[in-house]
XYZ file of C-alpha atoms in Angstrom:
608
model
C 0.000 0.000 0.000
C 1.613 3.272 -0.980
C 0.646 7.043 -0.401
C 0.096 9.972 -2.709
C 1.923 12.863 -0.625
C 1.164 15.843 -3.496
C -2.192 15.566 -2.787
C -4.977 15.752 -0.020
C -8.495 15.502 0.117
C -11.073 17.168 2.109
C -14.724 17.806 2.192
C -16.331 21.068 3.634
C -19.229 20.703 5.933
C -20.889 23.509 7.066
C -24.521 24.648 7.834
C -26.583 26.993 5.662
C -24.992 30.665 5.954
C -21.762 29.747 8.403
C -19.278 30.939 5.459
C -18.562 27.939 3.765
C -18.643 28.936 0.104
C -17.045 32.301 1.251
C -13.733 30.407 3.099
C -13.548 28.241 -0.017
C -13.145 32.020 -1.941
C -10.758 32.861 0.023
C -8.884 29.472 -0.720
C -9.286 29.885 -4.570
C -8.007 33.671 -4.478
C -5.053 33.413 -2.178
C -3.613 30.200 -4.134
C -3.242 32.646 -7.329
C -5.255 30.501 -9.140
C -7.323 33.559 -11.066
C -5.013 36.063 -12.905
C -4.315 39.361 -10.849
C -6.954 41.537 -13.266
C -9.650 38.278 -13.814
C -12.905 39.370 -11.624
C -14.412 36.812 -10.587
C -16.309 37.983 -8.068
C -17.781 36.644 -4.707
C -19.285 33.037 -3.859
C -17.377 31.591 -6.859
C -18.335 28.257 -6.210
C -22.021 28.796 -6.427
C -22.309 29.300 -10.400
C -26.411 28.125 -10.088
C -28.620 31.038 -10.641
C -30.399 29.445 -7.727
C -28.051 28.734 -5.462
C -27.335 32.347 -5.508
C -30.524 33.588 -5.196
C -31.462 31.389 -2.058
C -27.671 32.138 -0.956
C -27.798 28.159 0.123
C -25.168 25.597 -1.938
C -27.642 23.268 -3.567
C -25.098 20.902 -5.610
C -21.804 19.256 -4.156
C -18.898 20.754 -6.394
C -15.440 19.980 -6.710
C -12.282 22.506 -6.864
C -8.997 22.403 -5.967
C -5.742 24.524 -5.085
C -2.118 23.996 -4.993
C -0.278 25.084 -1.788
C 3.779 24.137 -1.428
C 3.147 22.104 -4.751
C 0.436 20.271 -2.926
C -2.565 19.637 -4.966
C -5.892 20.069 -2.587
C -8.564 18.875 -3.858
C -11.793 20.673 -2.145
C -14.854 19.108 -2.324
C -17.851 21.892 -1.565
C -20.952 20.308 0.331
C -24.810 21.315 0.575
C -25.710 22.674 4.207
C -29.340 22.455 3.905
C -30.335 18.999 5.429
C -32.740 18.723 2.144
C -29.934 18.240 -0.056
C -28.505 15.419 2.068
C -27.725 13.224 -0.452
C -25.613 15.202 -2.054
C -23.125 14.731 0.927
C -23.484 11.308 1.250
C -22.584 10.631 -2.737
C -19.468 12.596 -2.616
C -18.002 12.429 0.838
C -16.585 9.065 -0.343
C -13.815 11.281 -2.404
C -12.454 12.924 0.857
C -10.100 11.662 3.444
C -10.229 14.059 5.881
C -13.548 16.621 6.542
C -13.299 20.884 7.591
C -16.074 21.305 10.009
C -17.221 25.051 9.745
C -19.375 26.071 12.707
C -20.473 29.986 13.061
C -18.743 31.377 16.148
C -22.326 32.818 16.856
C -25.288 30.003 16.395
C -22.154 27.139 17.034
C -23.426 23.366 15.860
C -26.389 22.817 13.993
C -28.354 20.172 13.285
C -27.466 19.551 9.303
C -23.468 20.224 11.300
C -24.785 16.567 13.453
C -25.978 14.775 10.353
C -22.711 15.688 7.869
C -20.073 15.240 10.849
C -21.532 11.745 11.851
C -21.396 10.057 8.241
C -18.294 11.486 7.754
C -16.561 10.139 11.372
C -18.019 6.892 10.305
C -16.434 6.985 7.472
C -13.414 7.680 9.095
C -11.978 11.593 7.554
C -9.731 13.192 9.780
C -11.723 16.457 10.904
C -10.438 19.938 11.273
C -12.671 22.413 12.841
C -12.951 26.067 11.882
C -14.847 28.541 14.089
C -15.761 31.046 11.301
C -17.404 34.377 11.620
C -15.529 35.585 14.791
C -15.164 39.026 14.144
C -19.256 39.205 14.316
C -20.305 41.464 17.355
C -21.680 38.945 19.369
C -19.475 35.997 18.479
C -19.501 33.650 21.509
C -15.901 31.494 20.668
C -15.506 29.973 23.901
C -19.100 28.631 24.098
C -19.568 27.333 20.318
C -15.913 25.309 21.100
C -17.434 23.931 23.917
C -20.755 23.098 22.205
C -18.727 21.137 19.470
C -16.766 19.404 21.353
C -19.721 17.578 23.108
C -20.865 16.963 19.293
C -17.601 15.069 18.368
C -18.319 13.684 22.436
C -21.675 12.001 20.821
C -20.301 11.216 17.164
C -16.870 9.901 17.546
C -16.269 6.201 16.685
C -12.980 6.414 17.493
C -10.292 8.118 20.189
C -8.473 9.521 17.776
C -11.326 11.112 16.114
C -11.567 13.493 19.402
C -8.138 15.034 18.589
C -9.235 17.856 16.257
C -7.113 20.773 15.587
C -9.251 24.048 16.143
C -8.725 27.025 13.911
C -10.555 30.676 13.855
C -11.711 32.238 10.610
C -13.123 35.049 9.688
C -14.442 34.165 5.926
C -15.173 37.371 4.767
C -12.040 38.996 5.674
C -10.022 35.940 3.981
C -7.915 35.529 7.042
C -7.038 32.372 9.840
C -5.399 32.003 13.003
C -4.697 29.309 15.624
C -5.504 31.856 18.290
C -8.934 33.960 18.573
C -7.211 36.706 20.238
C -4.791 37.264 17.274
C -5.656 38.331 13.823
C -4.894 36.013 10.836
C -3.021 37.699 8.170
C -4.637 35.050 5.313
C -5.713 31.571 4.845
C -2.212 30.006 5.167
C -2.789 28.395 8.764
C -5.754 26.358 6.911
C -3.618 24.802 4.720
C -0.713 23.714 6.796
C -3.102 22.053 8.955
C -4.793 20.413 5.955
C -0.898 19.234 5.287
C -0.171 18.449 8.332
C -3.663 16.865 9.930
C -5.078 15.047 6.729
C -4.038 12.098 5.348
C -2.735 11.623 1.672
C -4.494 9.676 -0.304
C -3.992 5.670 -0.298
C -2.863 4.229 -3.290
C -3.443 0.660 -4.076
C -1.375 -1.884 -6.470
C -3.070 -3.381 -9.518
C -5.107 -2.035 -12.953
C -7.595 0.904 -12.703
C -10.288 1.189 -10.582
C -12.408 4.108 -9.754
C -15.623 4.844 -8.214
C -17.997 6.889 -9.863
C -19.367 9.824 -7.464
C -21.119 12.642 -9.405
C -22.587 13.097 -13.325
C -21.990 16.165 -15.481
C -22.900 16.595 -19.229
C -21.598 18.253 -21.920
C -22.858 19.099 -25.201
C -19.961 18.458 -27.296
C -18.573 16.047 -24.350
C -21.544 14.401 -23.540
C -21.732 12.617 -19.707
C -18.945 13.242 -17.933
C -18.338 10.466 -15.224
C -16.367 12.248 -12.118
C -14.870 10.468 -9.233
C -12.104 9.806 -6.996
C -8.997 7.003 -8.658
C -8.438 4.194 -6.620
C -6.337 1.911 -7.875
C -3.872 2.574 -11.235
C -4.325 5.279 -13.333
C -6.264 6.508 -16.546
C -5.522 8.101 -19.528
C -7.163 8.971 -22.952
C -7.966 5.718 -25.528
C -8.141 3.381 -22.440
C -10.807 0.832 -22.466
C -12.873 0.325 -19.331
C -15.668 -2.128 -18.173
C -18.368 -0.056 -16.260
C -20.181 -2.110 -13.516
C -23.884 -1.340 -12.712
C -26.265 -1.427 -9.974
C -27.755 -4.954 -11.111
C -24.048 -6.220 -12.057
C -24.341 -5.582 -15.588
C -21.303 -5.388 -17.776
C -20.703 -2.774 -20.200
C -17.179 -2.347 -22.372
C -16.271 1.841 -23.272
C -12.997 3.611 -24.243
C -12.429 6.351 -22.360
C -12.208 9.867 -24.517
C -10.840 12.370 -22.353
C -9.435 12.772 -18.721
C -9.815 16.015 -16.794
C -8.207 16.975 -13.410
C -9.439 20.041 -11.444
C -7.558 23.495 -10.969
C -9.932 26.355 -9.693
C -13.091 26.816 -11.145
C -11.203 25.036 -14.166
C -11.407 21.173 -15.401
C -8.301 21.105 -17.429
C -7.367 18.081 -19.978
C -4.766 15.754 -18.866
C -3.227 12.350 -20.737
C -2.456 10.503 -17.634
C -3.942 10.524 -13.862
C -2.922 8.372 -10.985
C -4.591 7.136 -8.165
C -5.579 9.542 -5.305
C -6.810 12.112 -7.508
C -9.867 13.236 -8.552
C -10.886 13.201 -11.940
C -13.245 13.828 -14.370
C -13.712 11.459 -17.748
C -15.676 11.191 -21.022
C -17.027 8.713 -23.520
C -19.173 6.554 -21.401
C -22.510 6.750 -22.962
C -24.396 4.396 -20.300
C -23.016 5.255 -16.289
C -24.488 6.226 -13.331
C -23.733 7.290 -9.755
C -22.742 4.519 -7.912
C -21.105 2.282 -10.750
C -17.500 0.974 -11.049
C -15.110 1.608 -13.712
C -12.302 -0.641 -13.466
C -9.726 -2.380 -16.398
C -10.895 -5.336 -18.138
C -7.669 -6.915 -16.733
C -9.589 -6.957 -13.478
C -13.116 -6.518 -12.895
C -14.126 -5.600 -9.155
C -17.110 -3.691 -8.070
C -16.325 -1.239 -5.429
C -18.949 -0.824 -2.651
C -21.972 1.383 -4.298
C -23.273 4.920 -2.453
C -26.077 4.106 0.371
C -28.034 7.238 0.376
C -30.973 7.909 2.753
C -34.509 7.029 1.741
C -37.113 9.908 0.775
C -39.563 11.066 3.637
C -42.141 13.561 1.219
C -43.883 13.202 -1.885
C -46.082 14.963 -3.983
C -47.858 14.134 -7.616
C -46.081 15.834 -11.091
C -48.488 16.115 -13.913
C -48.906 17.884 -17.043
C -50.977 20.877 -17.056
C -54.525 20.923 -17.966
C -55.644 24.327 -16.955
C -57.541 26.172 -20.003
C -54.340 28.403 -20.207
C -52.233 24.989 -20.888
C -49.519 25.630 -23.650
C -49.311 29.359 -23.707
C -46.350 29.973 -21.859
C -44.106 26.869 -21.780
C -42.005 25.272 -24.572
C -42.501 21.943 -22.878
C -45.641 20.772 -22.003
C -46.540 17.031 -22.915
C -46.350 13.755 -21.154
C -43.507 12.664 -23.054
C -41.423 15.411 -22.071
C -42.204 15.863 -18.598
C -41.370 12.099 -17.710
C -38.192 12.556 -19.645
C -37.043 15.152 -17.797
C -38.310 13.559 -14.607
C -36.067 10.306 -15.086
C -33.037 12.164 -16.522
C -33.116 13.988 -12.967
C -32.567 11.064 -11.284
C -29.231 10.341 -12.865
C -27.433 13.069 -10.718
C -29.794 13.676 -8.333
C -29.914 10.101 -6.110
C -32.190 10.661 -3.568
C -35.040 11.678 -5.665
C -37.496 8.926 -6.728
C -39.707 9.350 -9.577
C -42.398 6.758 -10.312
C -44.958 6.136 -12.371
C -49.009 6.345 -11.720
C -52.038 4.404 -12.802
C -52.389 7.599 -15.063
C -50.015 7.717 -17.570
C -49.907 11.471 -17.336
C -49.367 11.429 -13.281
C -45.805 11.011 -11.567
C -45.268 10.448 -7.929
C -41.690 12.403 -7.339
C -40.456 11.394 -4.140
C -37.623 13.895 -2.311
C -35.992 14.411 1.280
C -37.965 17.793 1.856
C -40.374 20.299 0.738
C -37.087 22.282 -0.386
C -35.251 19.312 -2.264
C -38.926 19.412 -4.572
C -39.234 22.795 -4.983
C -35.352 23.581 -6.184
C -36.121 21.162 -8.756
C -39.408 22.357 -9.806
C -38.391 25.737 -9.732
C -34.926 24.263 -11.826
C -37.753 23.022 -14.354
C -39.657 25.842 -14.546
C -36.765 28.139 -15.862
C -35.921 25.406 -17.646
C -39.274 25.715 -20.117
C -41.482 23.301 -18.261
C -45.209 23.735 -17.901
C -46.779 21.437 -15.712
C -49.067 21.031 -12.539
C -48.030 19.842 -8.990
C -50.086 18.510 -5.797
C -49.011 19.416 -1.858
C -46.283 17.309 -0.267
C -47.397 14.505 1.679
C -45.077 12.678 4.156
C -44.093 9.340 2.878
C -45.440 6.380 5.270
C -44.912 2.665 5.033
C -45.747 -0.582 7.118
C -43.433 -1.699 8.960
C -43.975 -5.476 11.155
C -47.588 -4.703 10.434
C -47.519 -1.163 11.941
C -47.937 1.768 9.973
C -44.979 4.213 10.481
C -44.303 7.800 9.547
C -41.139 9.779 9.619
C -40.425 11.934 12.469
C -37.502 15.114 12.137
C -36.175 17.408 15.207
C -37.244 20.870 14.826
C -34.893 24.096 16.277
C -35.986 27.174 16.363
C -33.996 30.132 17.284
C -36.342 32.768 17.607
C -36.977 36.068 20.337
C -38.924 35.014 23.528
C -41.981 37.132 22.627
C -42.574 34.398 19.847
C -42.302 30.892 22.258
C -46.041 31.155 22.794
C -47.512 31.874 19.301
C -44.772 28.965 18.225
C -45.390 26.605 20.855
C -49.335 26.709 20.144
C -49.199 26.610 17.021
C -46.613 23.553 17.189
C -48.662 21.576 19.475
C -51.733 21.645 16.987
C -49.056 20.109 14.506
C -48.257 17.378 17.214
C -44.883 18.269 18.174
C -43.514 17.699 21.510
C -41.156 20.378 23.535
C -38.026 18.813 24.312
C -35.815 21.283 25.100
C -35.685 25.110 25.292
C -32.572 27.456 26.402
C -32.533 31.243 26.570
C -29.205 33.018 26.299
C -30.665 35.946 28.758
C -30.761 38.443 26.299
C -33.686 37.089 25.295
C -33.170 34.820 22.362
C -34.241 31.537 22.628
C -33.919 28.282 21.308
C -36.866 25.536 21.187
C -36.278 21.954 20.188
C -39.494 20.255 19.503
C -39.704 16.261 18.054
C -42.830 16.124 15.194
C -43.722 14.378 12.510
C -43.115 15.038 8.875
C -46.170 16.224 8.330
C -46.333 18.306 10.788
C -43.849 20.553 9.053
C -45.386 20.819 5.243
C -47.051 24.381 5.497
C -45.547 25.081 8.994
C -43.174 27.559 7.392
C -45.360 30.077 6.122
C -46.444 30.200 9.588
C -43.550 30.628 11.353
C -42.312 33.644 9.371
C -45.870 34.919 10.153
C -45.857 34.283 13.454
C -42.232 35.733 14.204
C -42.350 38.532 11.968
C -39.182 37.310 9.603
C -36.989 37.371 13.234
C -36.357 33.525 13.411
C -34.303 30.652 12.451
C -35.693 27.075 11.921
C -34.081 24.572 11.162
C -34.466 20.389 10.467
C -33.075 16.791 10.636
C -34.409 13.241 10.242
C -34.776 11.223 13.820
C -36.574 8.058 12.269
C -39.485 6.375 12.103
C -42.153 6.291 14.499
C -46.057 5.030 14.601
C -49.168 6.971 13.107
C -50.533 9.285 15.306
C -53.149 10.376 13.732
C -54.827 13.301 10.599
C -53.917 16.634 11.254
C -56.592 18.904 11.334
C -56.273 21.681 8.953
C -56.616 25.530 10.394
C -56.566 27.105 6.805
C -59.215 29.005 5.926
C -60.648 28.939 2.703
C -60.326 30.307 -0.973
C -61.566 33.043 -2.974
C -62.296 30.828 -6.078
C -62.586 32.590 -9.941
C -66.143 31.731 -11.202
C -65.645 32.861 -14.753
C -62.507 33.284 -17.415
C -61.420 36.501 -18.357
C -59.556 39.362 -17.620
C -59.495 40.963 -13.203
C -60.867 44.222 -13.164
C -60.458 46.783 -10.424
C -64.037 46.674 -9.283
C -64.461 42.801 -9.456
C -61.009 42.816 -7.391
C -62.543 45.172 -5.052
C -65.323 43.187 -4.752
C -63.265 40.023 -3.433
C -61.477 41.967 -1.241
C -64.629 42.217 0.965
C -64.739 38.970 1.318
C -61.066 38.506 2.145
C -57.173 38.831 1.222
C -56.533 38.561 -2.532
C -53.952 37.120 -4.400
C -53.847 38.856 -8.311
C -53.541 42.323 -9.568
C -55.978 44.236 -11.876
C -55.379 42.858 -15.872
C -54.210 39.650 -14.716
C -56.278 36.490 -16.539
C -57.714 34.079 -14.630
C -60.207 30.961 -15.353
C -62.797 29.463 -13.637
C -61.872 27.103 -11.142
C -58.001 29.106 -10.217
C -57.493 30.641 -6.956
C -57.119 34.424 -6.483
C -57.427 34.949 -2.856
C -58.007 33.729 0.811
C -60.971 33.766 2.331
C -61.766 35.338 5.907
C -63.833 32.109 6.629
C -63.476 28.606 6.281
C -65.409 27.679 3.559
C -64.418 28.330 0.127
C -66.637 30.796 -2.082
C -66.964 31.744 -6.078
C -65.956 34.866 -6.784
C -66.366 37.147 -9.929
C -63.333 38.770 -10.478
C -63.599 39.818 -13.548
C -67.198 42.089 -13.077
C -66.841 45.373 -14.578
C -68.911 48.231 -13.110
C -72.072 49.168 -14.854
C -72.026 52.070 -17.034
C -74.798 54.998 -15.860
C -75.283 58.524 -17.158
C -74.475 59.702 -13.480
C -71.072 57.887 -13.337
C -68.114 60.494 -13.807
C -65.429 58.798 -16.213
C -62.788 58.432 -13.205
C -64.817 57.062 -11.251
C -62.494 54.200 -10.903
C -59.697 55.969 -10.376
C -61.232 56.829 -6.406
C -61.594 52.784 -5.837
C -57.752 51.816 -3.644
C -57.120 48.377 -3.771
C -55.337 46.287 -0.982
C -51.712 45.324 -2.419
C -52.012 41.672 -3.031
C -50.454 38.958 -1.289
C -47.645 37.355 -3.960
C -46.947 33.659 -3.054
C -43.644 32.246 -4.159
C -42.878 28.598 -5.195
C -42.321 27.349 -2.208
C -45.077 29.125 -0.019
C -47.778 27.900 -3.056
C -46.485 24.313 -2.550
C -47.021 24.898 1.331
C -50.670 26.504 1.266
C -52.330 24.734 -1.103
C -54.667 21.756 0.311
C -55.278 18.324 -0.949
C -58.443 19.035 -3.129
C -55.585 22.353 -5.041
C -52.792 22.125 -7.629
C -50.063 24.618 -8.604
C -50.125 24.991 -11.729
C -45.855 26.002 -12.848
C -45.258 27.675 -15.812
C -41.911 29.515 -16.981
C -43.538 32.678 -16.454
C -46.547 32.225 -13.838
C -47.557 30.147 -10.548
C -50.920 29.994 -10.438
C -52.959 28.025 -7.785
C -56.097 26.202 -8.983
C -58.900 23.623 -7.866
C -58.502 20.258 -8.929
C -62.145 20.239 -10.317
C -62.287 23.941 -12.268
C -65.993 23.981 -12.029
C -68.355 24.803 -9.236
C -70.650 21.975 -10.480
C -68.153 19.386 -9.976
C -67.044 20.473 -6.697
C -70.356 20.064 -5.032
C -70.536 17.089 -6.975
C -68.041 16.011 -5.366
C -68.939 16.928 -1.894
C -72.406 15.218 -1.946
C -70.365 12.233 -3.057
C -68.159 12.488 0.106
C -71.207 13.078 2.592
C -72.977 10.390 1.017
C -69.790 8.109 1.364
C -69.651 9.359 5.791
């Protein structure tokens, strides 16, 4: 067994917003890798239009940077605990882990559910307190904090031996003491020289493990992973290994090592790097690539079973092909399945209806980046509310169960707490830091949470933090009771007028401007009471010889209440779609017309 000692490893883990992606600029800009007049900007590493508008990483990414003509090659994580299997695909690549924690909100949970697959995979951590030149950083406390985390993690002694550095991201600078200012990221690296292992190399023909998927248009899929025994080069044949132990011969057409932001052609790569390589026309995540000289599988990625789904279908509103370039069955399931290439723990499934999909995902979130992805994308289609995903297990039926923290002010525990408790969640723990912020720690079922978020940021006014992770399994309760009120339904198509807008604002809060089309059957506003009633919003006011020509102009309207993606997906109840198009998001009944709603009704009372 022999070592590569030019090059290290290491996977980031961080939670959402503790300076992750900005400690990796830091790393790319201080290793010269960009030229002296090249802008490049901030958050480098997040290229997705999305990821930088929800300032979250979304997709694992790898870079790299030399330091004392050591190659390190950086492997950027999600910290969102809805994009969990992106870690667990990639974290395979690394041999030793950088734990960021903020020097302000310390550990958090997606910090617990990273940090223990990666100690039991065995990486060698490092652990960065970022963010300490923030007013009310709290150093001594978060290092304390993570320490008891490694405490309940470790599988090993040795694991509890962690160097500690400080950071502060934004200024580009570490130190091995708080009390002294770093000068630049140099500290980092020696310890990632010093603390992380190089890679092991093993004897015998290639073998590599295939961790991530990108495509090309001229390239076509580009297979990336970590070499693990021999090396590669261009015109090499390779067998590819499957999930069901399938056999397939290729020749490889071009290796790529990374450098920066760059993926630079190569004609030779040993083991212990990381590489990128093209002219496999049939892999996946997961499979092997070795030399036909000798054909072992390495162990395939485990990733975490869904816990929500919802139903994908195409759109069959009356507005249905006016906006999107995509909008037929055949389309939508293609796109569907080719999503599940790179993105493993999405599960897509087909329905009785050949026009229906199930999608299965690991959160509310995980769906709605990738409907929003399809939506930009050209898509047009139609999507149900999230359900949690039960099953039967020994005869019982089981649902998952997540641990929900809240940081929030203590003027908000009891609206929270009330609210909570109607969504059966259980108080486990709550801590106040005396200056009154709080912290609540409640156990609740997955469905529980679908919708709950559009009522926290009501209920703390925008000042609060929640945050998630998976606990398990655990028996049926029992139905939730919903506490929505009901909707301001369109009884006619057309155009929304002023006064027919006015009109529904009498009844309640509305969700469209004046001009905006609407059909019967789509939803334009929220009723004050719990029933749902038809609305015309398109009445215009009747003409009379006594009616001055601005007479309109006198008539204010209420702003109305814009949903996103995300807070559609959460209001919407199980009898509603969202209808997605590339421009519009549009919430509708399932049955457009009055008539078949009551219909419908006297067909449930009947069935009671």
């Amino acid at each position: 067994m022999n070592y590569r000692t030019d090059i290290r490893n290491i996977a980031i883990i961080a939670h959402v917003d503790h300076g992750k992606t900005t400690l990796v600029d830091a790393l790319l800009k201080q290793s010269h890798i960009f030229r002296d007049n090249q802008n490049v900007g901030e958050l480098v590493m997040d290229q997705n239009a999305l990821e930088r508008e929800k300032g979250i990483t979304i997709m694992a990414k790898n870079t790299a940077v030399m330091y004392r003509d050591v190659k390190i090659n950086i492997i950027d994580t999600p910290g969102h605990a809805d994009f969990g299997g992106e870690v667990e695909r990639v974290i395979s690549m690394a041999d030793g882990c950088l734990l960021l924690v903020d020097a302000v909100e310390g550990p958090m949970p997606q910090t617990r559910f990273v940090l223990r697959h990666a100690l039991d995979r065995g990486l060698v951590p490092i652990v960065v307190i970022n963010k300490i030149d923030r007013r009310n950083a709290r150093v001594n406390d978060v290092l304390r904090l993570t320490q008891d985390l490694f405490l309940d993690l470790a599988t090993r002694v040795d694991q509890l031996d962690f160097p500690v550095l400080y950071a502060s991201g934004k200024e580009g600078t570490v130190s091995a003491d708080p009390s002294i200012s770093g000068v630049d990221v140099a500290p980092l690296c020696e310890a990632i020289l010093t603390r992380v292992p190089p890679p092991r190399v093993e004897d015998g023909p290639f073998q590599m493990l295939v961790s991530n998927l990108d495509f090309d248009n001229h390239k076509g899929k580009i297979a990336i992973g970590r070499i693990w025994r021999g090396s590669v080069a261009p015109r090499q044949p390779v067998v590819c290994m499957g999930a069901d132990g399938t056999f397939t011969s290729h020749e490889i057409s071009g290796v790529f090592t990374y450098l920066g932001l760059a993926r630079l052609s190569t004609e030779w790569v040993e083991a212990g790097d990381i590489v990128a390589v093209t002219g496999l026309k049939e892999v996946s995540i997961g499979d092997t690539l070795s030399s036909p000289e000798r054909i072992e599988a390495l162990p395939r990625i485990k990733i975490s079973e869904p816990t929500v789904e919802m139903t994908v279908c195409v759109n069959t509103s009356p507005f249905t092909g006016r906006e999107g370039d995509y909008c037929t069955t055949r389309q939508l399931r293609a796109r569907l399945f080719r999503e599940m290439e790179t993105n493993l723990s999405l599960r897509v499934q087909e329905t009785h209806s050949a026009d229906t999909f199930l999608l299965k995902g690991r959160g509310e979130l995980h769906l709605a980046v990738l409907i929003e992805s399809m939506r930009r994308e050209g898509y047009e289609f139609e999507v149900s509310r999230p359900q949690a995903i039960t099953k039967m297990v020994e005869g019982t039926l089981v649902e998952p169960v997540e641990q929900l923290i809240i940081d929030t002010r203590e003027q908000h525990v009891g609206v929270l707490t009330e609210a909570l408790s109607r969504r059966q969640a259980e108080l486990t723990d709550m801590r106040s830091d005396g200056n009154e912020n709080v912290r609540l720690e409640f156990r609740i079922p997955t469905k529980g949470l679908i919708g709950f978020r559009n009522t926290f940021l009501n209920a703390t006014r925008g000042d609060g933090v929640m945050n998630t992770l998976f606990l398990g399994y655990e028996p049926w309760r029992k139905d939730l009771q919903s506490s929505r009120s009901g909707v301001l339904v369109a009884s006619e198509e057309g155009k929304a007028t002023t006064h027919g807008i006015g009109n529904a604002q009498g009844r309640g809060v509305t969700f469209i401007d004046p001009g905006t089309a609407v059909y019967e059957g789509m939803i334009v506003g929220l009723n004050s009471r719990s029933q749902d009633i038809a609305v015309n919003v398109c009445k215009e006011k009747k003409k009379t010889n006594m009616r001055a020509s601005t007479a309109d102009i006198a008539l204010k309207l209420q702003p109305p209440v814009k949903l996103s993606l995300e807070q559609s997906l959460d209001f919407i109840s199980e009898d509603e779609l969202v209808e997605v198009t590339p421009h519009s998001v549009r919430l509708r009944k399932r049955l457009l017309t009055q008539q078949q709603r009551l219909r419908a009704a006297g067909q449930r009372n009947d069935v009671k």
